[in-house]
Amino acid sequence: MPGWRIGNLGDRLFRGIAATFATIIVVVLLVIAVALTQASRETLSAYGFGFVVGQDWNPVEGANEVYGALPFVWGTLVTSFLALALAVPISVGIAVFIAELAPEWIRTPTGFVVELLAAVPSVIYGLWGFFVLRPVLIEHVDPALSRWLGFLPFFRGAPLGNDVLLASVVLAIMILPTISSVSREILRAVPNTLREAALALGATKWEMIRSVVLPYAKSGLTGAVILGLGRALGETMAVTMLVGNKPSMSLSVFEPAATMASIIANQYPEAQGRQHSALTEIGLLLFALTLVLNILARLLVWRVGRLPGDAGRA
Amino acid sequence: MSVRLATVAVFAGLAVLGCKGDGSSPAAVGSASQAAKLPSPPADVSLNGSGATFPNPLYQKWVAAYQASEKGVRINYQSVGSGAGIKAISDRTVDFGATDAPMTDDQLGKATGKILHIPTTLGAVVVTYNVKDVPDHLKITPDVLAGIFLGDVKKWNDPRITALNVGVKLPDQAIGVSWRSDGSGTTAVFTDYLCHVSTGFKDKVGSATSVKWPVGSGSKGNDGVTNQIKQTPGSIGYVELAYARQTKLPTMDLRNKAGKFVEASLEAIAAAAAGSLGKIPADMRISIVDAEGQAAYPIAAFTYILVYEDATDAAKAGALAKFLWWGIHDGQKLGGPLHYAALPSEVVSKAEVLLKLLKASGKPLLEGK
Amino acid sequence: MDLAGYRRRRLVDLAVRGACVAATLVAVVPLVLILGYIVVKGGAALSPAFFLELPKPAGETGAGMANAIVGTLTLVGLACAFGVPLGVFAGIYLAEFGDNWLGTVIRFCSDVMAGVPSIVSGLFVYALVVVPMGRNSAIAGGLALAMLMLPTVTRTTEELLKLVPNALREAALALGVPEWRTTLWVVLRTAAPGIATGVVLAVARVTGETAPLLFTSLNNNGWADGIDQPTASLTVQIYQYAGSPFEDQQAQAWAAALVLVVVVLVLNISARILVRHRVAGAR
């Protein structure tokens, strides 16, 4: 912008307003961090770092009252990573299909349909998961898993419906569109000259994808996966409705668990005193966790190329 | 264009606010036939309350009936759990709270004003289950019940259960324990009972609106637990009587202090209350679990509405006091069909004394009653 | 040429292609299942009463969610009123004046904000608005939703303004139009359909949000007497009824899910049509 215009009052005013509004974003973010820290003072000073590794969560007032976040961190990580394990291969498959294999006429509608999955509200995933998917898992999948794989610690115990497995499967469906649409953009950003070079050397499509496209897009794809993880970590409604809400740490996917978001949704409305502080600190932890992940993902994705309108898909 | 769009968005927002703000019927999705059904004049007073899910079916009935006769009052009751009700009244984010677990001295001490407990009805917490081909009214003793909720009794065909139910064929199926994931007065009453009858439970778990359960999974609200049990074969859980009856779930007959197995019924709840009448303190905070008496159901409880004794907004406080007065008198007969027992007359008179204490800026609200 | 080797390579290639097609199908199946269930279950429960009546105690017939529909509109309207002007101006700043350290910081914060879990924004608004105000309210709910809209609107505005050719700016400035008018009336106008798309997508997202409303707008069994009162919304109502043991309330939840999905999908599809228009217009 030409410097001599700065003197114009209207322009200065306009610029000031725009700058103020833009700065509000920064302020809000800072205020969130400060407000959450402020409200979790009591447990921050009572437990310090021990809060994060504390294994016990017992809100009954008296001698047994204790707050530790580990069961929720555990529940959050287990459900999220299980969801990733289920969703990543499928999402990358979709991305490759849409970006590399599908003819033009099938590409757009498929991409559209997959992205519609992202538009379905999470409370509806919870509703569907509870009434439709849960009976299927109880009657068919769980018994089969415990019969054939019951010797593994991951499939021990009596499946009763609301458990890690159910929550993870629904989470996987929810994060699938996030990962696949970002991956697709990443694959599209791979220069065509690379593809042509590989094909010209006699590579099949798959050989081209494996030896040229995927290596080029590797860090971008990692970023896509981390964005999906970010969504899974913070997901509240569907998980709260399906995970069983029991703060425990078990290896078995047939056991109920509780996540950081689910314990907040369940206990925050009643929490007073130290429990309130502990829940706010879990909120703060969740905030910090997603913050770190987002930074990481964006650094990785940016290395390949900026995503158009990416914020909207996060 | 984008500015225009933004403007449109803003105006759409304002239009919605405008039509709500002046209290006219929300015309956003309006039609002539609808406008007739909506309360078109603005309510003179809006009362917001939240808390226990235990009496929610009754309170919804009360609100509907009361609003039909008192046109100027609008009441919004949200069943978010007793714990949340206690917090909401303490934080003053509602006009009234509701709980089945009386507030502790500690909680009352932290509140910024004097909170009164107005008893509204009597209910029971029942143990309900979903086991295929097993009849209603399984018999259970307090120690076996505690054993199930502690995770010591793991299967339906455990000898401790079968011994009590000779002739009933119980399956070799795992017991799925279901409990409340939100802060709940129902949980407080139930755990209060288990602490009375089992020292093991008292030491390991204790009693509160939220506790740390050794086994099982949690759902939100009395509705959530009821739904969970309905949908899960092999499950067991505790809910308010009305929820079990309305959804036709089977309930267990509990052995009471006198050694009799008692089904939860209005009479058995009234019997439990009758045994405790002499002990009710002036502030009404009392636990009537594990009551004396041959016919008493052992897990009965009063449920309360929580109000500040001295309010600032006279119009609201006046409307609330009138509503509560109506509730402890006219409202009582609405309870029976929903499986809530009417308050004994001794309790009603004590509640009247409390309601007459209500005032706004020092001025009594229910003069002449 | 090694024919066997070639055949093996062809087979692997085919297998991988098949796997990719399978993956796509696996993703499409749940969508079809979910939408199918919602349409069947929700369609069966949908009636005029659903749009015209208030919720009723379990067991009574003819209940509806008129208040929740109006409530959702109110909440989203408020979110737009708070979030859109803020986001658009922030986007203008980033695109037109943001090539400095402040711009970088804001851009970064905006991206971070997009990843903040929605329940955390609910916690935040509860502490900052609900407690001081002494009441759950539509305003609080709208603010929590606006926080979720803000990053999307900001970044979309920025990216679309950057696509506007500089020649347009220069032409207007050369005619003596002040910079602020140029930006608002020339640059912003050109980018408007794209920004509208971003806004519509953001609206679609927040319409389906539940978690930030749990502690802010809460719920209401009847009409809210103004935006400073607890307000019903379709999503919170679904959450409540999804846990209900009463079949009529479960049916209401499915009906609400159908209405919500239709609204959200229509918003998404119209956003795409807006995009196509922009592309067509540019040609």
JSON list of N, CA, C and O in Angstrom, two decimals, chain C residues 61-101:
[
{"chain": "C", "resi": 61, "resn": "THR", "atom": "N", "xyz": [-48.90, -37.10, 24.18]},
{"chain": "C", "resi": 61, "resn": "THR", "atom": "CA", "xyz": [-48.74, -37.09, 22.73]},
{"chain": "C", "resi": 61, "resn": "THR", "atom": "C", "xyz": [-48.70, -35.65, 22.21]},
{"chain": "C", "resi": 61, "resn": "THR", "atom": "O", "xyz": [-49.05, -34.71, 22.91]},
{"chain": "C", "resi": 62, "resn": "GLY", "atom": "N", "xyz": [-48.26, -35.53, 20.96]},
{"chain": "C", "resi": 62, "resn": "GLY", "atom": "CA", "xyz": [-48.29, -34.23, 20.29]},
{"chain": "C", "resi": 62, "resn": "GLY", "atom": "C", "xyz": [-47.21, -33.27, 20.75]},
{"chain": "C", "resi": 62, "resn": "GLY", "atom": "O", "xyz": [-47.37, -32.06, 20.64]},
{"chain": "C", "resi": 63, "resn": "ALA", "atom": "N", "xyz": [-46.11, -33.82, 21.27]},
{"chain": "C", "resi": 63, "resn": "ALA", "atom": "CA", "xyz": [-45.03, -32.93, 21.68]},
{"chain": "C", "resi": 63, "resn": "ALA", "atom": "C", "xyz": [-44.25, -32.47, 20.46]},
{"chain": "C", "resi": 63, "resn": "ALA", "atom": "O", "xyz": [-44.25, -33.13, 19.42]},
{"chain": "C", "resi": 64, "resn": "GLY", "atom": "N", "xyz": [-43.59, -31.32, 20.59]},
{"chain": "C", "resi": 64, "resn": "GLY", "atom": "CA", "xyz": [-42.79, -30.81, 19.49]},
{"chain": "C", "resi": 64, "resn": "GLY", "atom": "C", "xyz": [-41.55, -30.13, 19.99]},
{"chain": "C", "resi": 64, "resn": "GLY", "atom": "O", "xyz": [-41.23, -30.19, 21.18]},
{"chain": "C", "resi": 65, "resn": "MET", "atom": "N", "xyz": [-40.85, -29.48, 19.08]},
{"chain": "C", "resi": 65, "resn": "MET", "atom": "CA", "xyz": [-39.63, -28.79, 19.46]},
{"chain": "C", "resi": 65, "resn": "MET", "atom": "C", "xyz": [-39.60, -27.38, 18.89]},
{"chain": "C", "resi": 65, "resn": "MET", "atom": "O", "xyz": [-38.53, -26.89, 18.51]},
{"chain": "C", "resi": 66, "resn": "ALA", "atom": "N", "xyz": [-40.75, -26.75, 18.78]},
{"chain": "C", "resi": 66, "resn": "ALA", "atom": "CA", "xyz": [-40.79, -25.41, 18.20]},
{"chain": "C", "resi": 66, "resn": "ALA", "atom": "C", "xyz": [-39.80, -24.49, 18.90]},
{"chain": "C", "resi": 66, "resn": "ALA", "atom": "O", "xyz": [-39.07, -23.73, 18.25]},
{"chain": "C", "resi": 67, "resn": "ASN", "atom": "N", "xyz": [-39.73, -24.59, 20.23]},
{"chain": "C", "resi": 67, "resn": "ASN", "atom": "CA", "xyz": [-38.83, -23.70, 20.96]},
{"chain": "C", "resi": 67, "resn": "ASN", "atom": "C", "xyz": [-37.37, -24.00, 20.65]},
{"chain": "C", "resi": 67, "resn": "ASN", "atom": "O", "xyz": [-36.55, -23.09, 20.59]},
{"chain": "C", "resi": 68, "resn": "ALA", "atom": "N", "xyz": [-37.06, -25.29, 20.45]},
{"chain": "C", "resi": 68, "resn": "ALA", "atom": "CA", "xyz": [-35.67, -25.63, 20.16]},
{"chain": "C", "resi": 68, "resn": "ALA", "atom": "C", "xyz": [-35.26, -25.16, 18.76]},
{"chain": "C", "resi": 68, "resn": "ALA", "atom": "O", "xyz": [-34.13, -24.74, 18.54]},
{"chain": "C", "resi": 69, "resn": "ILE", "atom": "N", "xyz": [-36.22, -25.19, 17.82]},
{"chain": "C", "resi": 69, "resn": "ILE", "atom": "CA", "xyz": [-35.91, -24.72, 16.47]},
{"chain": "C", "resi": 69, "resn": "ILE", "atom": "C", "xyz": [-35.64, -23.22, 16.51]},
{"chain": "C", "resi": 69, "resn": "ILE", "atom": "O", "xyz": [-34.62, -22.74, 15.99]},
{"chain": "C", "resi": 70, "resn": "VAL", "atom": "N", "xyz": [-36.54, -22.49, 17.15]},
{"chain": "C", "resi": 70, "resn": "VAL", "atom": "CA", "xyz": [-36.32, -21.04, 17.28]},
{"chain": "C", "resi": 70, "resn": "VAL", "atom": "C", "xyz": [-35.04, -20.78, 18.07]},
{"chain": "C", "resi": 70, "resn": "VAL", "atom": "O", "xyz": [-34.26, -19.88, 17.76]},
{"chain": "C", "resi": 71, "resn": "GLY", "atom": "N", "xyz": [-34.81, -21.60, 19.10]},
{"chain": "C", "resi": 71, "resn": "GLY", "atom": "CA", "xyz": [-33.62, -21.43, 19.93]},
{"chain": "C", "resi": 71, "resn": "GLY", "atom": "C", "xyz": [-32.34, -21.61, 19.12]},
{"chain": "C", "resi": 71, "resn": "GLY", "atom": "O", "xyz": [-31.42, -20.79, 19.22]},
{"chain": "C", "resi": 72, "resn": "THR", "atom": "N", "xyz": [-32.29, -22.64, 18.28]},
{"chain": "C", "resi": 72, "resn": "THR", "atom": "CA", "xyz": [-31.11, -22.85, 17.45]},
{"chain": "C", "resi": 72, "resn": "THR", "atom": "C", "xyz": [-30.91, -21.67, 16.51]},
{"chain": "C", "resi": 72, "resn": "THR", "atom": "O", "xyz": [-29.79, -21.19, 16.33]},
{"chain": "C", "resi": 73, "resn": "LEU", "atom": "N", "xyz": [-32.02, -21.19, 15.91]},
{"chain": "C", "resi": 73, "resn": "LEU", "atom": "CA", "xyz": [-31.91, -20.02, 15.03]},
{"chain": "C", "resi": 73, "resn": "LEU", "atom": "C", "xyz": [-31.36, -18.82, 15.80]},
{"chain": "C", "resi": 73, "resn": "LEU", "atom": "O", "xyz": [-30.47, -18.11, 15.33]},
{"chain": "C", "resi": 74, "resn": "THR", "atom": "N", "xyz": [-31.88, -18.62, 17.01]},
{"chain": "C", "resi": 74, "resn": "THR", "atom": "CA", "xyz": [-31.42, -17.49, 17.82]},
{"chain": "C", "resi": 74, "resn": "THR", "atom": "C", "xyz": [-29.92, -17.61, 18.11]},
{"chain": "C", "resi": 74, "resn": "THR", "atom": "O", "xyz": [-29.16, -16.65, 17.95]},
{"chain": "C", "resi": 75, "resn": "LEU", "atom": "N", "xyz": [-29.52, -18.80, 18.53]},
{"chain": "C", "resi": 75, "resn": "LEU", "atom": "CA", "xyz": [-28.11, -19.00, 18.90]},
{"chain": "C", "resi": 75, "resn": "LEU", "atom": "C", "xyz": [-27.20, -18.78, 17.71]},
{"chain": "C", "resi": 75, "resn": "LEU", "atom": "O", "xyz": [-26.17, -18.11, 17.81]},
{"chain": "C", "resi": 76, "resn": "VAL", "atom": "N", "xyz": [-27.59, -19.34, 16.57]},
{"chain": "C", "resi": 76, "resn": "VAL", "atom": "CA", "xyz": [-26.74, -19.20, 15.39]},
{"chain": "C", "resi": 76, "resn": "VAL", "atom": "C", "xyz": [-26.75, -17.75, 14.91]},
{"chain": "C", "resi": 76, "resn": "VAL", "atom": "O", "xyz": [-25.71, -17.20, 14.52]},
{"chain": "C", "resi": 77, "resn": "GLY", "atom": "N", "xyz": [-27.92, -17.10, 15.00]},
{"chain": "C", "resi": 77, "resn": "GLY", "atom": "CA", "xyz": [-28.01, -15.68, 14.63]},
{"chain": "C", "resi": 77, "resn": "GLY", "atom": "C", "xyz": [-27.08, -14.84, 15.49]},
{"chain": "C", "resi": 77, "resn": "GLY", "atom": "O", "xyz": [-26.32, -13.99, 14.99]},
{"chain": "C", "resi": 78, "resn": "LEU", "atom": "N", "xyz": [-27.10, -15.10, 16.80]},
{"chain": "C", "resi": 78, "resn": "LEU", "atom": "CA", "xyz": [-26.22, -14.36, 17.70]},
{"chain": "C", "resi": 78, "resn": "LEU", "atom": "C", "xyz": [-24.76, -14.65, 17.39]},
{"chain": "C", "resi": 78, "resn": "LEU", "atom": "O", "xyz": [-23.92, -13.74, 17.37]},
{"chain": "C", "resi": 79, "resn": "ALA", "atom": "N", "xyz": [-24.46, -15.93, 17.14]},
{"chain": "C", "resi": 79, "resn": "ALA", "atom": "CA", "xyz": [-23.08, -16.29, 16.82]},
{"chain": "C", "resi": 79, "resn": "ALA", "atom": "C", "xyz": [-22.60, -15.52, 15.60]},
{"chain": "C", "resi": 79, "resn": "ALA", "atom": "O", "xyz": [-21.48, -15.01, 15.56]},
{"chain": "C", "resi": 80, "resn": "CYS", "atom": "N", "xyz": [-23.48, -15.40, 14.58]},
{"chain": "C", "resi": 80, "resn": "CYS", "atom": "CA", "xyz": [-23.11, -14.64, 13.37]},
{"chain": "C", "resi": 80, "resn": "CYS", "atom": "C", "xyz": [-22.93, -13.17, 13.71]},
{"chain": "C", "resi": 80, "resn": "CYS", "atom": "O", "xyz": [-21.98, -12.53, 13.25]},
{"chain": "C", "resi": 81, "resn": "ALA", "atom": "N", "xyz": [-23.84, -12.64, 14.53]},
{"chain": "C", "resi": 81, "resn": "ALA", "atom": "CA", "xyz": [-23.77, -11.23, 14.88]},
{"chain": "C", "resi": 81, "resn": "ALA", "atom": "C", "xyz": [-22.45, -10.92, 15.57]},
{"chain": "C", "resi": 81, "resn": "ALA", "atom": "O", "xyz": [-21.84, -9.89, 15.35]},
{"chain": "C", "resi": 82, "resn": "PHE", "atom": "N", "xyz": [-22.00, -11.84, 16.44]},
{"chain": "C", "resi": 82, "resn": "PHE", "atom": "CA", "xyz": [-20.72, -11.62, 17.12]},
{"chain": "C", "resi": 82, "resn": "PHE", "atom": "C", "xyz": [-19.54, -11.98, 16.21]},
{"chain": "C", "resi": 82, "resn": "PHE", "atom": "O", "xyz": [-18.56, -11.26, 16.13]},
{"chain": "C", "resi": 83, "resn": "GLY", "atom": "N", "xyz": [-19.65, -13.12, 15.54]},
{"chain": "C", "resi": 83, "resn": "GLY", "atom": "CA", "xyz": [-18.48, -13.71, 14.89]},
{"chain": "C", "resi": 83, "resn": "GLY", "atom": "C", "xyz": [-18.18, -13.19, 13.51]},
{"chain": "C", "resi": 83, "resn": "GLY", "atom": "O", "xyz": [-17.01, -13.06, 13.14]},
{"chain": "C", "resi": 84, "resn": "VAL", "atom": "N", "xyz": [-19.23, -12.89, 12.71]},
{"chain": "C", "resi": 84, "resn": "VAL", "atom": "CA", "xyz": [-18.96, -12.57, 11.30]},
{"chain": "C", "resi": 84, "resn": "VAL", "atom": "C", "xyz": [-18.27, -11.21, 11.13]},
{"chain": "C", "resi": 84, "resn": "VAL", "atom": "O", "xyz": [-17.23, -11.13, 10.47]},
{"chain": "C", "resi": 85, "resn": "PRO", "atom": "N", "xyz": [-18.80, -10.12, 11.72]},
{"chain": "C", "resi": 85, "resn": "PRO", "atom": "CA", "xyz": [-18.10, -8.85, 11.53]},
{"chain": "C", "resi": 85, "resn": "PRO", "atom": "C", "xyz": [-16.66, -8.92, 12.04]},
{"chain": "C", "resi": 85, "resn": "PRO", "atom": "O", "xyz": [-15.73, -8.47, 11.37]},
{"chain": "C", "resi": 86, "resn": "LEU", "atom": "N", "xyz": [-16.51, -9.53, 13.20]},
{"chain": "C", "resi": 86, "resn": "LEU", "atom": "CA", "xyz": [-15.18, -9.67, 13.79]},
{"chain": "C", "resi": 86, "resn": "LEU", "atom": "C", "xyz": [-14.25, -10.43, 12.85]},
{"chain": "C", "resi": 86, "resn": "LEU", "atom": "O", "xyz": [-13.13, -10.01, 12.56]},
{"chain": "C", "resi": 87, "resn": "GLY", "atom": "N", "xyz": [-14.76, -11.56, 12.35]},
{"chain": "C", "resi": 87, "resn": "GLY", "atom": "CA", "xyz": [-13.95, -12.41, 11.49]},
{"chain": "C", "resi": 87, "resn": "GLY", "atom": "C", "xyz": [-13.61, -11.73, 10.18]},
{"chain": "C", "resi": 87, "resn": "GLY", "atom": "O", "xyz": [-12.47, -11.81, 9.71]},
{"chain": "C", "resi": 88, "resn": "VAL", "atom": "N", "xyz": [-14.59, -11.03, 9.60]},
{"chain": "C", "resi": 88, "resn": "VAL", "atom": "CA", "xyz": [-14.35, -10.40, 8.30]},
{"chain": "C", "resi": 88, "resn": "VAL", "atom": "C", "xyz": [-13.31, -9.28, 8.45]},
{"chain": "C", "resi": 88, "resn": "VAL", "atom": "O", "xyz": [-12.36, -9.17, 7.67]},
{"chain": "C", "resi": 89, "resn": "PHE", "atom": "N", "xyz": [-13.46, -8.46, 9.50]},
{"chain": "C", "resi": 89, "resn": "PHE", "atom": "CA", "xyz": [-12.50, -7.39, 9.69]},
{"chain": "C", "resi": 89, "resn": "PHE", "atom": "C", "xyz": [-11.11, -7.93, 10.00]},
{"chain": "C", "resi": 89, "resn": "PHE", "atom": "O", "xyz": [-10.10, -7.43, 9.51]},
{"chain": "C", "resi": 90, "resn": "ALA", "atom": "N", "xyz": [-11.07, -8.98, 10.82]},
{"chain": "C", "resi": 90, "resn": "ALA", "atom": "CA", "xyz": [-9.77, -9.60, 11.11]},
{"chain": "C", "resi": 90, "resn": "ALA", "atom": "C", "xyz": [-9.16, -10.11, 9.82]},
{"chain": "C", "resi": 90, "resn": "ALA", "atom": "O", "xyz": [-7.95, -9.94, 9.58]},
{"chain": "C", "resi": 91, "resn": "GLY", "atom": "N", "xyz": [-9.99, -10.72, 8.96]},
{"chain": "C", "resi": 91, "resn": "GLY", "atom": "CA", "xyz": [-9.50, -11.22, 7.69]},
{"chain": "C", "resi": 91, "resn": "GLY", "atom": "C", "xyz": [-8.99, -10.09, 6.80]},
{"chain": "C", "resi": 91, "resn": "GLY", "atom": "O", "xyz": [-7.95, -10.22, 6.15]},
{"chain": "C", "resi": 92, "resn": "ILE", "atom": "N", "xyz": [-9.71, -8.97, 6.80]},
{"chain": "C", "resi": 92, "resn": "ILE", "atom": "CA", "xyz": [-9.26, -7.80, 6.01]},
{"chain": "C", "resi": 92, "resn": "ILE", "atom": "C", "xyz": [-7.89, -7.36, 6.50]},
{"chain": "C", "resi": 92, "resn": "ILE", "atom": "O", "xyz": [-6.96, -7.11, 5.72]},
{"chain": "C", "resi": 93, "resn": "TYR", "atom": "N", "xyz": [-7.76, -7.30, 7.83]},
{"chain": "C", "resi": 93, "resn": "TYR", "atom": "CA", "xyz": [-6.47, -6.86, 8.36]},
{"chain": "C", "resi": 93, "resn": "TYR", "atom": "C", "xyz": [-5.37, -7.77, 7.88]},
{"chain": "C", "resi": 93, "resn": "TYR", "atom": "O", "xyz": [-4.32, -7.32, 7.40]},
{"chain": "C", "resi": 94, "resn": "LEU", "atom": "N", "xyz": [-5.60, -9.09, 8.01]},
{"chain": "C", "resi": 94, "resn": "LEU", "atom": "CA", "xyz": [-4.55, -10.05, 7.65]},
{"chain": "C", "resi": 94, "resn": "LEU", "atom": "C", "xyz": [-4.20, -9.95, 6.18]},
{"chain": "C", "resi": 94, "resn": "LEU", "atom": "O", "xyz": [-3.03, -9.99, 5.79]},
{"chain": "C", "resi": 95, "resn": "ALA", "atom": "N", "xyz": [-5.22, -9.78, 5.31]},
{"chain": "C", "resi": 95, "resn": "ALA", "atom": "CA", "xyz": [-4.96, -9.79, 3.87]},
{"chain": "C", "resi": 95, "resn": "ALA", "atom": "C", "xyz": [-4.32, -8.48, 3.42]},
{"chain": "C", "resi": 95, "resn": "ALA", "atom": "O", "xyz": [-3.39, -8.46, 2.62]},
{"chain": "C", "resi": 96, "resn": "GLU", "atom": "N", "xyz": [-4.82, -7.36, 3.96]},
{"chain": "C", "resi": 96, "resn": "GLU", "atom": "CA", "xyz": [-4.41, -6.07, 3.41]},
{"chain": "C", "resi": 96, "resn": "GLU", "atom": "C", "xyz": [-3.24, -5.45, 4.15]},
{"chain": "C", "resi": 96, "resn": "GLU", "atom": "O", "xyz": [-2.43, -4.74, 3.56]},
{"chain": "C", "resi": 97, "resn": "PHE", "atom": "N", "xyz": [-3.21, -5.67, 5.47]},
{"chain": "C", "resi": 97, "resn": "PHE", "atom": "CA", "xyz": [-2.15, -5.00, 6.25]},
{"chain": "C", "resi": 97, "resn": "PHE", "atom": "C", "xyz": [-1.32, -5.99, 7.06]},
{"chain": "C", "resi": 97, "resn": "PHE", "atom": "O", "xyz": [-0.55, -5.60, 7.92]},
{"chain": "C", "resi": 98, "resn": "GLY", "atom": "N", "xyz": [-1.50, -7.27, 6.81]},
{"chain": "C", "resi": 98, "resn": "GLY", "atom": "CA", "xyz": [-0.98, -8.25, 7.77]},
{"chain": "C", "resi": 98, "resn": "GLY", "atom": "C", "xyz": [0.39, -8.82, 7.46]},
{"chain": "C", "resi": 98, "resn": "GLY", "atom": "O", "xyz": [0.77, -9.85, 8.01]},
{"chain": "C", "resi": 99, "resn": "ASP", "atom": "N", "xyz": [1.17, -8.16, 6.58]},
{"chain": "C", "resi": 99, "resn": "ASP", "atom": "CA", "xyz": [2.50, -8.70, 6.28]},
{"chain": "C", "resi": 99, "resn": "ASP", "atom": "C", "xyz": [3.52, -8.24, 7.29]},
{"chain": "C", "resi": 99, "resn": "ASP", "atom": "O", "xyz": [4.56, -7.68, 6.92]},
{"chain": "C", "resi": 100, "resn": "ASN", "atom": "N", "xyz": [3.22, -8.43, 8.57]},
{"chain": "C", "resi": 100, "resn": "ASN", "atom": "CA", "xyz": [4.17, -8.02, 9.59]},
{"chain": "C", "resi": 100, "resn": "ASN", "atom": "C", "xyz": [4.10, -9.00, 10.74]},
{"chain": "C", "resi": 100, "resn": "ASN", "atom": "O", "xyz": [3.37, -9.99, 10.68]},
{"chain": "C", "resi": 101, "resn": "TRP", "atom": "N", "xyz": [4.84, -8.74, 11.79]},
{"chain": "C", "resi": 101, "resn": "TRP", "atom": "CA", "xyz": [4.87, -9.72, 12.89]},
{"chain": "C", "resi": 101, "resn": "TRP", "atom": "C", "xyz": [3.50, -9.90, 13.51]},
{"chain": "C", "resi": 101, "resn": "TRP", "atom": "O", "xyz": [3.10, -10.99, 13.87]}
]
